[in-house]
Amino acid sequence: MRLKKYTDYALRVLIFTASKEDGTLANKKEISEVFNISENHLGKIIHELNKLGLIETIRGRSGGIRLAKPAADINVGQVVRAMEDDFHLLECFDRKTNYCVITPACKLKHVLNDALRAFLEVVDQYTLADLLTNQEELQELMGIK
């Protein structure tokens, strides 16, 4: 299984934003430079994270973004589910586009569905705060300090 870059980048935005000192806003330009992601693409991700209530955007010359709630209240599994548009690991996971003739007897879809459930159960156990236990190291690598 592979998550989309969109989800990966959304998690990076959250990690970066949560790594800022209290009250310090993150901005799209610095996130773009740290992770080498286009500002245009980041804008879409930031917009989505804002719609989900995970970050707040502050407009204006000295604006930026900050977490909308404590990192301990942002569940990684919920972020992954919100950012991924589907979890169709195989053709047969989507009834609308499934043309596989062995679907009625195939056991593979059950194995992969169990694996997907296990993956989601694991990421559900973590919050954004759990991803920041090495915050000083992260800050140094991202050039925040």
mmCIF file with all atom_site columns, C-alpha atoms in Angstrom:
data_model
loop_
_atom_site.group_PDB
_atom_site.id
_atom_site.type_symbol
_atom_site.label_atom_id
_atom_site.label_alt_id
_atom_site.label_comp_id
_atom_site.label_asym_id
_atom_site.label_entity_id
_atom_site.label_seq_id
_atom_site.pdbx_PDB_ins_code
_atom_site.Cartn_x
_atom_site.Cartn_y
_atom_site.Cartn_z
_atom_site.occupancy
_atom_site.B_iso_or_equiv
_atom_site.pdbx_formal_charge
_atom_site.auth_seq_id
_atom_site.auth_comp_id
_atom_site.auth_asym_id
_atom_site.auth_atom_id
_atom_site.pdbx_PDB_model_num
ATOM 1   C CA . MET A 1 1   ? 0.000   0.000   0.000   1.00 0.00 ? 1   MET A CA 1
ATOM 2   C CA . ARG A 1 2   ? 1.181   3.497   -0.740  1.00 0.00 ? 2   ARG A CA 1
ATOM 3   C CA . LEU A 1 3   ? -0.223  6.779   0.463   1.00 0.00 ? 3   LEU A CA 1
ATOM 4   C CA . LYS A 1 4   ? -0.539  9.646   -1.989  1.00 0.00 ? 4   LYS A CA 1
ATOM 5   C CA . LYS A 1 5   ? 2.029   12.434  -1.877  1.00 0.00 ? 5   LYS A CA 1
ATOM 6   C CA . TYR A 1 6   ? -0.882  14.699  -0.950  1.00 0.00 ? 6   TYR A CA 1
ATOM 7   C CA . THR A 1 7   ? -1.299  12.794  2.323   1.00 0.00 ? 7   THR A CA 1
ATOM 8   C CA . ASP A 1 8   ? 2.444   12.681  2.940   1.00 0.00 ? 8   ASP A CA 1
ATOM 9   C CA . TYR A 1 9   ? 2.722   16.432  2.395   1.00 0.00 ? 9   TYR A CA 1
ATOM 10  C CA . ALA A 1 10  ? -0.292  17.118  4.619   1.00 0.00 ? 10  ALA A CA 1
ATOM 11  C CA . LEU A 1 11  ? 1.369   15.208  7.446   1.00 0.00 ? 11  LEU A CA 1
ATOM 12  C CA . ARG A 1 12  ? 4.608   17.140  6.849   1.00 0.00 ? 12  ARG A CA 1
ATOM 13  C CA . VAL A 1 13  ? 2.715   20.448  7.010   1.00 0.00 ? 13  VAL A CA 1
ATOM 14  C CA . LEU A 1 14  ? 1.210   19.395  10.326  1.00 0.00 ? 14  LEU A CA 1
ATOM 15  C CA . ILE A 1 15  ? 4.574   18.255  11.717  1.00 0.00 ? 15  ILE A CA 1
ATOM 16  C CA . PHE A 1 16  ? 6.261   21.479  10.604  1.00 0.00 ? 16  PHE A CA 1
ATOM 17  C CA . THR A 1 17  ? 3.488   23.665  11.964  1.00 0.00 ? 17  THR A CA 1
ATOM 18  C CA . ALA A 1 18  ? 3.398   21.799  15.284  1.00 0.00 ? 18  ALA A CA 1
ATOM 19  C CA . SER A 1 19  ? 7.182   22.134  15.588  1.00 0.00 ? 19  SER A CA 1
ATOM 20  C CA . LYS A 1 20  ? 7.057   25.927  15.626  1.00 0.00 ? 20  LYS A CA 1
ATOM 21  C CA . GLU A 1 21  ? 7.464   27.622  18.996  1.00 0.00 ? 21  GLU A CA 1
ATOM 22  C CA . ASP A 1 22  ? 4.214   28.572  20.715  1.00 0.00 ? 22  ASP A CA 1
ATOM 23  C CA . GLY A 1 23  ? 2.591   31.492  18.976  1.00 0.00 ? 23  GLY A CA 1
ATOM 24  C CA . THR A 1 24  ? 4.967   31.455  15.990  1.00 0.00 ? 24  THR A CA 1
ATOM 25  C CA . LEU A 1 25  ? 3.166   31.071  12.694  1.00 0.00 ? 25  LEU A CA 1
ATOM 26  C CA . ALA A 1 26  ? 4.401   28.804  9.937   1.00 0.00 ? 26  ALA A CA 1
ATOM 27  C CA . ASN A 1 27  ? 4.136   30.012  6.373   1.00 0.00 ? 27  ASN A CA 1
ATOM 28  C CA . LYS A 1 28  ? 3.759   28.377  3.011   1.00 0.00 ? 28  LYS A CA 1
ATOM 29  C CA . LYS A 1 29  ? 7.042   29.711  1.655   1.00 0.00 ? 29  LYS A CA 1
ATOM 30  C CA . GLU A 1 30  ? 9.198   28.252  4.429   1.00 0.00 ? 30  GLU A CA 1
ATOM 31  C CA . ILE A 1 31  ? 7.406   24.896  4.295   1.00 0.00 ? 31  ILE A CA 1
ATOM 32  C CA . SER A 1 32  ? 7.881   24.876  0.528   1.00 0.00 ? 32  SER A CA 1
ATOM 33  C CA . GLU A 1 33  ? 11.606  25.522  0.898   1.00 0.00 ? 33  GLU A CA 1
ATOM 34  C CA . VAL A 1 34  ? 12.157  22.957  3.656   1.00 0.00 ? 34  VAL A CA 1
ATOM 35  C CA . PHE A 1 35  ? 10.398  20.104  1.871   1.00 0.00 ? 35  PHE A CA 1
ATOM 36  C CA . ASN A 1 36  ? 10.941  21.223  -1.744  1.00 0.00 ? 36  ASN A CA 1
ATOM 37  C CA . ILE A 1 37  ? 7.204   21.248  -2.491  1.00 0.00 ? 37  ILE A CA 1
ATOM 38  C CA . SER A 1 38  ? 5.644   23.830  -4.793  1.00 0.00 ? 38  SER A CA 1
ATOM 39  C CA . GLU A 1 39  ? 3.834   26.637  -2.992  1.00 0.00 ? 39  GLU A CA 1
ATOM 40  C CA . ASN A 1 40  ? 0.868   26.132  -5.309  1.00 0.00 ? 40  ASN A CA 1
ATOM 41  C CA . HIS A 1 41  ? 0.528   22.488  -4.272  1.00 0.00 ? 41  HIS A CA 1
ATOM 42  C CA . LEU A 1 42  ? 0.993   23.427  -0.618  1.00 0.00 ? 42  LEU A CA 1
ATOM 43  C CA . GLY A 1 43  ? -1.767  25.986  -0.953  1.00 0.00 ? 43  GLY A CA 1
ATOM 44  C CA . LYS A 1 44  ? -4.234  23.250  -1.859  1.00 0.00 ? 44  LYS A CA 1
ATOM 45  C CA . ILE A 1 45  ? -3.090  21.088  1.049   1.00 0.00 ? 45  ILE A CA 1
ATOM 46  C CA . ILE A 1 46  ? -3.249  23.980  3.515   1.00 0.00 ? 46  ILE A CA 1
ATOM 47  C CA . HIS A 1 47  ? -6.733  24.834  2.256   1.00 0.00 ? 47  HIS A CA 1
ATOM 48  C CA . GLU A 1 48  ? -7.854  21.232  2.846   1.00 0.00 ? 48  GLU A CA 1
ATOM 49  C CA . LEU A 1 49  ? -6.282  21.071  6.327   1.00 0.00 ? 49  LEU A CA 1
ATOM 50  C CA . ASN A 1 50  ? -8.022  24.342  7.164   1.00 0.00 ? 50  ASN A CA 1
ATOM 51  C CA . LYS A 1 51  ? -11.393 22.983  5.944   1.00 0.00 ? 51  LYS A CA 1
ATOM 52  C CA . LEU A 1 52  ? -10.849 19.921  8.153   1.00 0.00 ? 52  LEU A CA 1
ATOM 53  C CA . GLY A 1 53  ? -10.330 22.181  11.169  1.00 0.00 ? 53  GLY A CA 1
ATOM 54  C CA . LEU A 1 54  ? -6.754  20.987  11.718  1.00 0.00 ? 54  LEU A CA 1
ATOM 55  C CA . ILE A 1 55  ? -5.030  24.303  11.051  1.00 0.00 ? 55  ILE A CA 1
ATOM 56  C CA . GLU A 1 56  ? -6.006  27.947  11.115  1.00 0.00 ? 56  GLU A CA 1
ATOM 57  C CA . THR A 1 57  ? -4.912  30.368  8.436   1.00 0.00 ? 57  THR A CA 1
ATOM 58  C CA . ILE A 1 58  ? -4.155  33.966  9.318   1.00 0.00 ? 58  ILE A CA 1
ATOM 59  C CA . ARG A 1 59  ? -4.237  36.367  6.383   1.00 0.00 ? 59  ARG A CA 1
ATOM 60  C CA . GLY A 1 60  ? -2.170  39.436  5.872   1.00 0.00 ? 60  GLY A CA 1
ATOM 61  C CA . ARG A 1 61  ? 1.426   40.512  5.643   1.00 0.00 ? 61  ARG A CA 1
ATOM 62  C CA . SER A 1 62  ? 2.508   38.765  8.821   1.00 0.00 ? 62  SER A CA 1
ATOM 63  C CA . GLY A 1 63  ? 0.016   35.934  8.439   1.00 0.00 ? 63  GLY A CA 1
ATOM 64  C CA . GLY A 1 64  ? 0.610   32.223  8.256   1.00 0.00 ? 64  GLY A CA 1
ATOM 65  C CA . ILE A 1 65  ? -0.755  29.019  9.676   1.00 0.00 ? 65  ILE A CA 1
ATOM 66  C CA . ARG A 1 66  ? -0.955  27.371  13.065  1.00 0.00 ? 66  ARG A CA 1
ATOM 67  C CA . LEU A 1 67  ? -2.598  24.290  14.486  1.00 0.00 ? 67  LEU A CA 1
ATOM 68  C CA . ALA A 1 68  ? -6.294  24.768  15.195  1.00 0.00 ? 68  ALA A CA 1
ATOM 69  C CA . LYS A 1 69  ? -6.110  22.400  18.158  1.00 0.00 ? 69  LYS A CA 1
ATOM 70  C CA . PRO A 1 70  ? -3.445  20.753  20.293  1.00 0.00 ? 70  PRO A CA 1
ATOM 71  C CA . ALA A 1 71  ? -1.206  18.220  18.552  1.00 0.00 ? 71  ALA A CA 1
ATOM 72  C CA . ALA A 1 72  ? -2.422  15.583  21.013  1.00 0.00 ? 72  ALA A CA 1
ATOM 73  C CA . ASP A 1 73  ? -5.944  16.026  19.605  1.00 0.00 ? 73  ASP A CA 1
ATOM 74  C CA . ILE A 1 74  ? -4.957  15.422  15.973  1.00 0.00 ? 74  ILE A CA 1
ATOM 75  C CA . ASN A 1 75  ? -5.185  11.724  15.192  1.00 0.00 ? 75  ASN A CA 1
ATOM 76  C CA . VAL A 1 76  ? -2.867  10.482  12.433  1.00 0.00 ? 76  VAL A CA 1
ATOM 77  C CA . GLY A 1 77  ? -5.383  7.867   11.261  1.00 0.00 ? 77  GLY A CA 1
ATOM 78  C CA . GLN A 1 78  ? -8.091  10.485  10.853  1.00 0.00 ? 78  GLN A CA 1
ATOM 79  C CA . VAL A 1 79  ? -5.731  12.693  8.839   1.00 0.00 ? 79  VAL A CA 1
ATOM 80  C CA . VAL A 1 80  ? -4.817  9.769   6.576   1.00 0.00 ? 80  VAL A CA 1
ATOM 81  C CA . ARG A 1 81  ? -8.484  8.889   6.014   1.00 0.00 ? 81  ARG A CA 1
ATOM 82  C CA . ALA A 1 82  ? -9.391  12.511  5.296   1.00 0.00 ? 82  ALA A CA 1
ATOM 83  C CA . MET A 1 83  ? -6.576  13.075  2.807   1.00 0.00 ? 83  MET A CA 1
ATOM 84  C CA . GLU A 1 84  ? -6.864  9.798   0.885   1.00 0.00 ? 84  GLU A CA 1
ATOM 85  C CA . ASP A 1 85  ? -9.768  9.715   -1.539  1.00 0.00 ? 85  ASP A CA 1
ATOM 86  C CA . ASP A 1 86  ? -9.964  5.936   -1.630  1.00 0.00 ? 86  ASP A CA 1
ATOM 87  C CA . PHE A 1 87  ? -8.360  2.798   -0.320  1.00 0.00 ? 87  PHE A CA 1
ATOM 88  C CA . HIS A 1 88  ? -9.024  0.656   -3.389  1.00 0.00 ? 88  HIS A CA 1
ATOM 89  C CA . LEU A 1 89  ? -5.979  -1.571  -3.226  1.00 0.00 ? 89  LEU A CA 1
ATOM 90  C CA . LEU A 1 90  ? -7.273  -3.804  -6.008  1.00 0.00 ? 90  LEU A CA 1
ATOM 91  C CA . GLU A 1 91  ? -9.798  -3.463  -8.799  1.00 0.00 ? 91  GLU A CA 1
ATOM 92  C CA . CYS A 1 92  ? -12.274 -5.573  -6.837  1.00 0.00 ? 92  CYS A CA 1
ATOM 93  C CA . PHE A 1 93  ? -12.326 -3.065  -3.945  1.00 0.00 ? 93  PHE A CA 1
ATOM 94  C CA . ASP A 1 94  ? -14.423 -0.765  -6.160  1.00 0.00 ? 94  ASP A CA 1
ATOM 95  C CA . ARG A 1 95  ? -17.641 -2.412  -7.280  1.00 0.00 ? 95  ARG A CA 1
ATOM 96  C CA . LYS A 1 96  ? -18.202 0.219   -9.979  1.00 0.00 ? 96  LYS A CA 1
ATOM 97  C CA . THR A 1 97  ? -14.977 -0.579  -11.845 1.00 0.00 ? 97  THR A CA 1
ATOM 98  C CA . ASN A 1 98  ? -14.497 -4.245  -10.959 1.00 0.00 ? 98  ASN A CA 1
ATOM 99  C CA . TYR A 1 99  ? -14.402 -6.537  -13.963 1.00 0.00 ? 99  TYR A CA 1
ATOM 100 C CA . CYS A 1 100 ? -12.300 -9.323  -12.471 1.00 0.00 ? 100 CYS A CA 1
ATOM 101 C CA . VAL A 1 101 ? -13.937 -12.672 -13.206 1.00 0.00 ? 101 VAL A CA 1
ATOM 102 C CA . ILE A 1 102 ? -12.577 -14.418 -10.093 1.00 0.00 ? 102 ILE A CA 1
ATOM 103 C CA . THR A 1 103 ? -13.963 -11.864 -7.608  1.00 0.00 ? 103 THR A CA 1
ATOM 104 C CA . PRO A 1 104 ? -16.721 -14.127 -6.253  1.00 0.00 ? 104 PRO A CA 1
ATOM 105 C CA . ALA A 1 105 ? -14.214 -16.836 -5.249  1.00 0.00 ? 105 ALA A CA 1
ATOM 106 C CA . CYS A 1 106 ? -11.055 -14.782 -4.675  1.00 0.00 ? 106 CYS A CA 1
ATOM 107 C CA . LYS A 1 107 ? -9.491  -14.765 -1.214  1.00 0.00 ? 107 LYS A CA 1
ATOM 108 C CA . LEU A 1 108 ? -6.862  -12.122 -2.008  1.00 0.00 ? 108 LEU A CA 1
ATOM 109 C CA . LYS A 1 109 ? -9.307  -9.242  -1.502  1.00 0.00 ? 109 LYS A CA 1
ATOM 110 C CA . HIS A 1 110 ? -10.011 -10.508 2.034   1.00 0.00 ? 110 HIS A CA 1
ATOM 111 C CA . VAL A 1 111 ? -6.315  -10.769 2.869   1.00 0.00 ? 111 VAL A CA 1
ATOM 112 C CA . LEU A 1 112 ? -5.621  -7.245  1.629   1.00 0.00 ? 112 LEU A CA 1
ATOM 113 C CA . ASN A 1 113 ? -8.724  -5.864  3.319   1.00 0.00 ? 113 ASN A CA 1
ATOM 114 C CA . ASP A 1 114 ? -7.481  -7.349  6.617   1.00 0.00 ? 114 ASP A CA 1
ATOM 115 C CA . ALA A 1 115 ? -4.079  -5.762  5.988   1.00 0.00 ? 115 ALA A CA 1
ATOM 116 C CA . LEU A 1 116 ? -5.691  -2.383  5.271   1.00 0.00 ? 116 LEU A CA 1
ATOM 117 C CA . ARG A 1 117 ? -7.742  -2.596  8.466   1.00 0.00 ? 117 ARG A CA 1
ATOM 118 C CA . ALA A 1 118 ? -4.590  -3.466  10.440  1.00 0.00 ? 118 ALA A CA 1
ATOM 119 C CA . PHE A 1 119 ? -2.745  -0.493  8.894   1.00 0.00 ? 119 PHE A CA 1
ATOM 120 C CA . LEU A 1 120 ? -5.544  1.891   9.828   1.00 0.00 ? 120 LEU A CA 1
ATOM 121 C CA . GLU A 1 121 ? -5.746  0.455   13.344  1.00 0.00 ? 121 GLU A CA 1
ATOM 122 C CA . VAL A 1 122 ? -2.040  1.159   13.833  1.00 0.00 ? 122 VAL A CA 1
ATOM 123 C CA . VAL A 1 123 ? -2.122  4.763   12.556  1.00 0.00 ? 123 VAL A CA 1
ATOM 124 C CA . ASP A 1 124 ? -5.235  5.358   14.678  1.00 0.00 ? 124 ASP A CA 1
ATOM 125 C CA . GLN A 1 125 ? -3.080  4.737   17.765  1.00 0.00 ? 125 GLN A CA 1
ATOM 126 C CA . TYR A 1 126 ? -0.953  7.829   17.104  1.00 0.00 ? 126 TYR A CA 1
ATOM 127 C CA . THR A 1 127 ? -1.495  11.551  17.389  1.00 0.00 ? 127 THR A CA 1
ATOM 128 C CA . LEU A 1 128 ? 0.513   14.395  15.947  1.00 0.00 ? 128 LEU A CA 1
ATOM 129 C CA . ALA A 1 129 ? 2.034   14.845  19.410  1.00 0.00 ? 129 ALA A CA 1
ATOM 130 C CA . ASP A 1 130 ? 3.419   11.295  19.198  1.00 0.00 ? 130 ASP A CA 1
ATOM 131 C CA . LEU A 1 131 ? 5.256   12.296  16.016  1.00 0.00 ? 131 LEU A CA 1
ATOM 132 C CA . LEU A 1 132 ? 6.949   15.163  17.854  1.00 0.00 ? 132 LEU A CA 1
ATOM 133 C CA . THR A 1 133 ? 8.676   13.305  20.680  1.00 0.00 ? 133 THR A CA 1
ATOM 134 C CA . ASN A 1 134 ? 11.987  14.246  19.024  1.00 0.00 ? 134 ASN A CA 1
ATOM 135 C CA . GLN A 1 135 ? 10.906  17.840  18.405  1.00 0.00 ? 135 GLN A CA 1
ATOM 136 C CA . GLU A 1 136 ? 14.348  19.403  18.867  1.00 0.00 ? 136 GLU A CA 1
ATOM 137 C CA . GLU A 1 137 ? 15.870  17.097  16.265  1.00 0.00 ? 137 GLU A CA 1
ATOM 138 C CA . LEU A 1 138 ? 12.990  17.811  13.887  1.00 0.00 ? 138 LEU A CA 1
ATOM 139 C CA . GLN A 1 139 ? 13.368  21.556  14.405  1.00 0.00 ? 139 GLN A CA 1
ATOM 140 C CA . GLU A 1 140 ? 17.072  21.374  13.648  1.00 0.00 ? 140 GLU A CA 1
ATOM 141 C CA . LEU A 1 141 ? 16.523  19.322  10.473  1.00 0.00 ? 141 LEU A CA 1
ATOM 142 C CA . MET A 1 142 ? 13.810  21.706  9.291   1.00 0.00 ? 142 MET A CA 1
ATOM 143 C CA . GLY A 1 143 ? 15.853  24.798  10.152  1.00 0.00 ? 143 GLY A CA 1
ATOM 144 C CA . ILE A 1 144 ? 13.336  26.050  12.662  1.00 0.00 ? 144 ILE A CA 1
ATOM 145 C CA . LYS A 1 145 ? 15.962  26.653  15.360  1.00 0.00 ? 145 LYS A CA 1
#
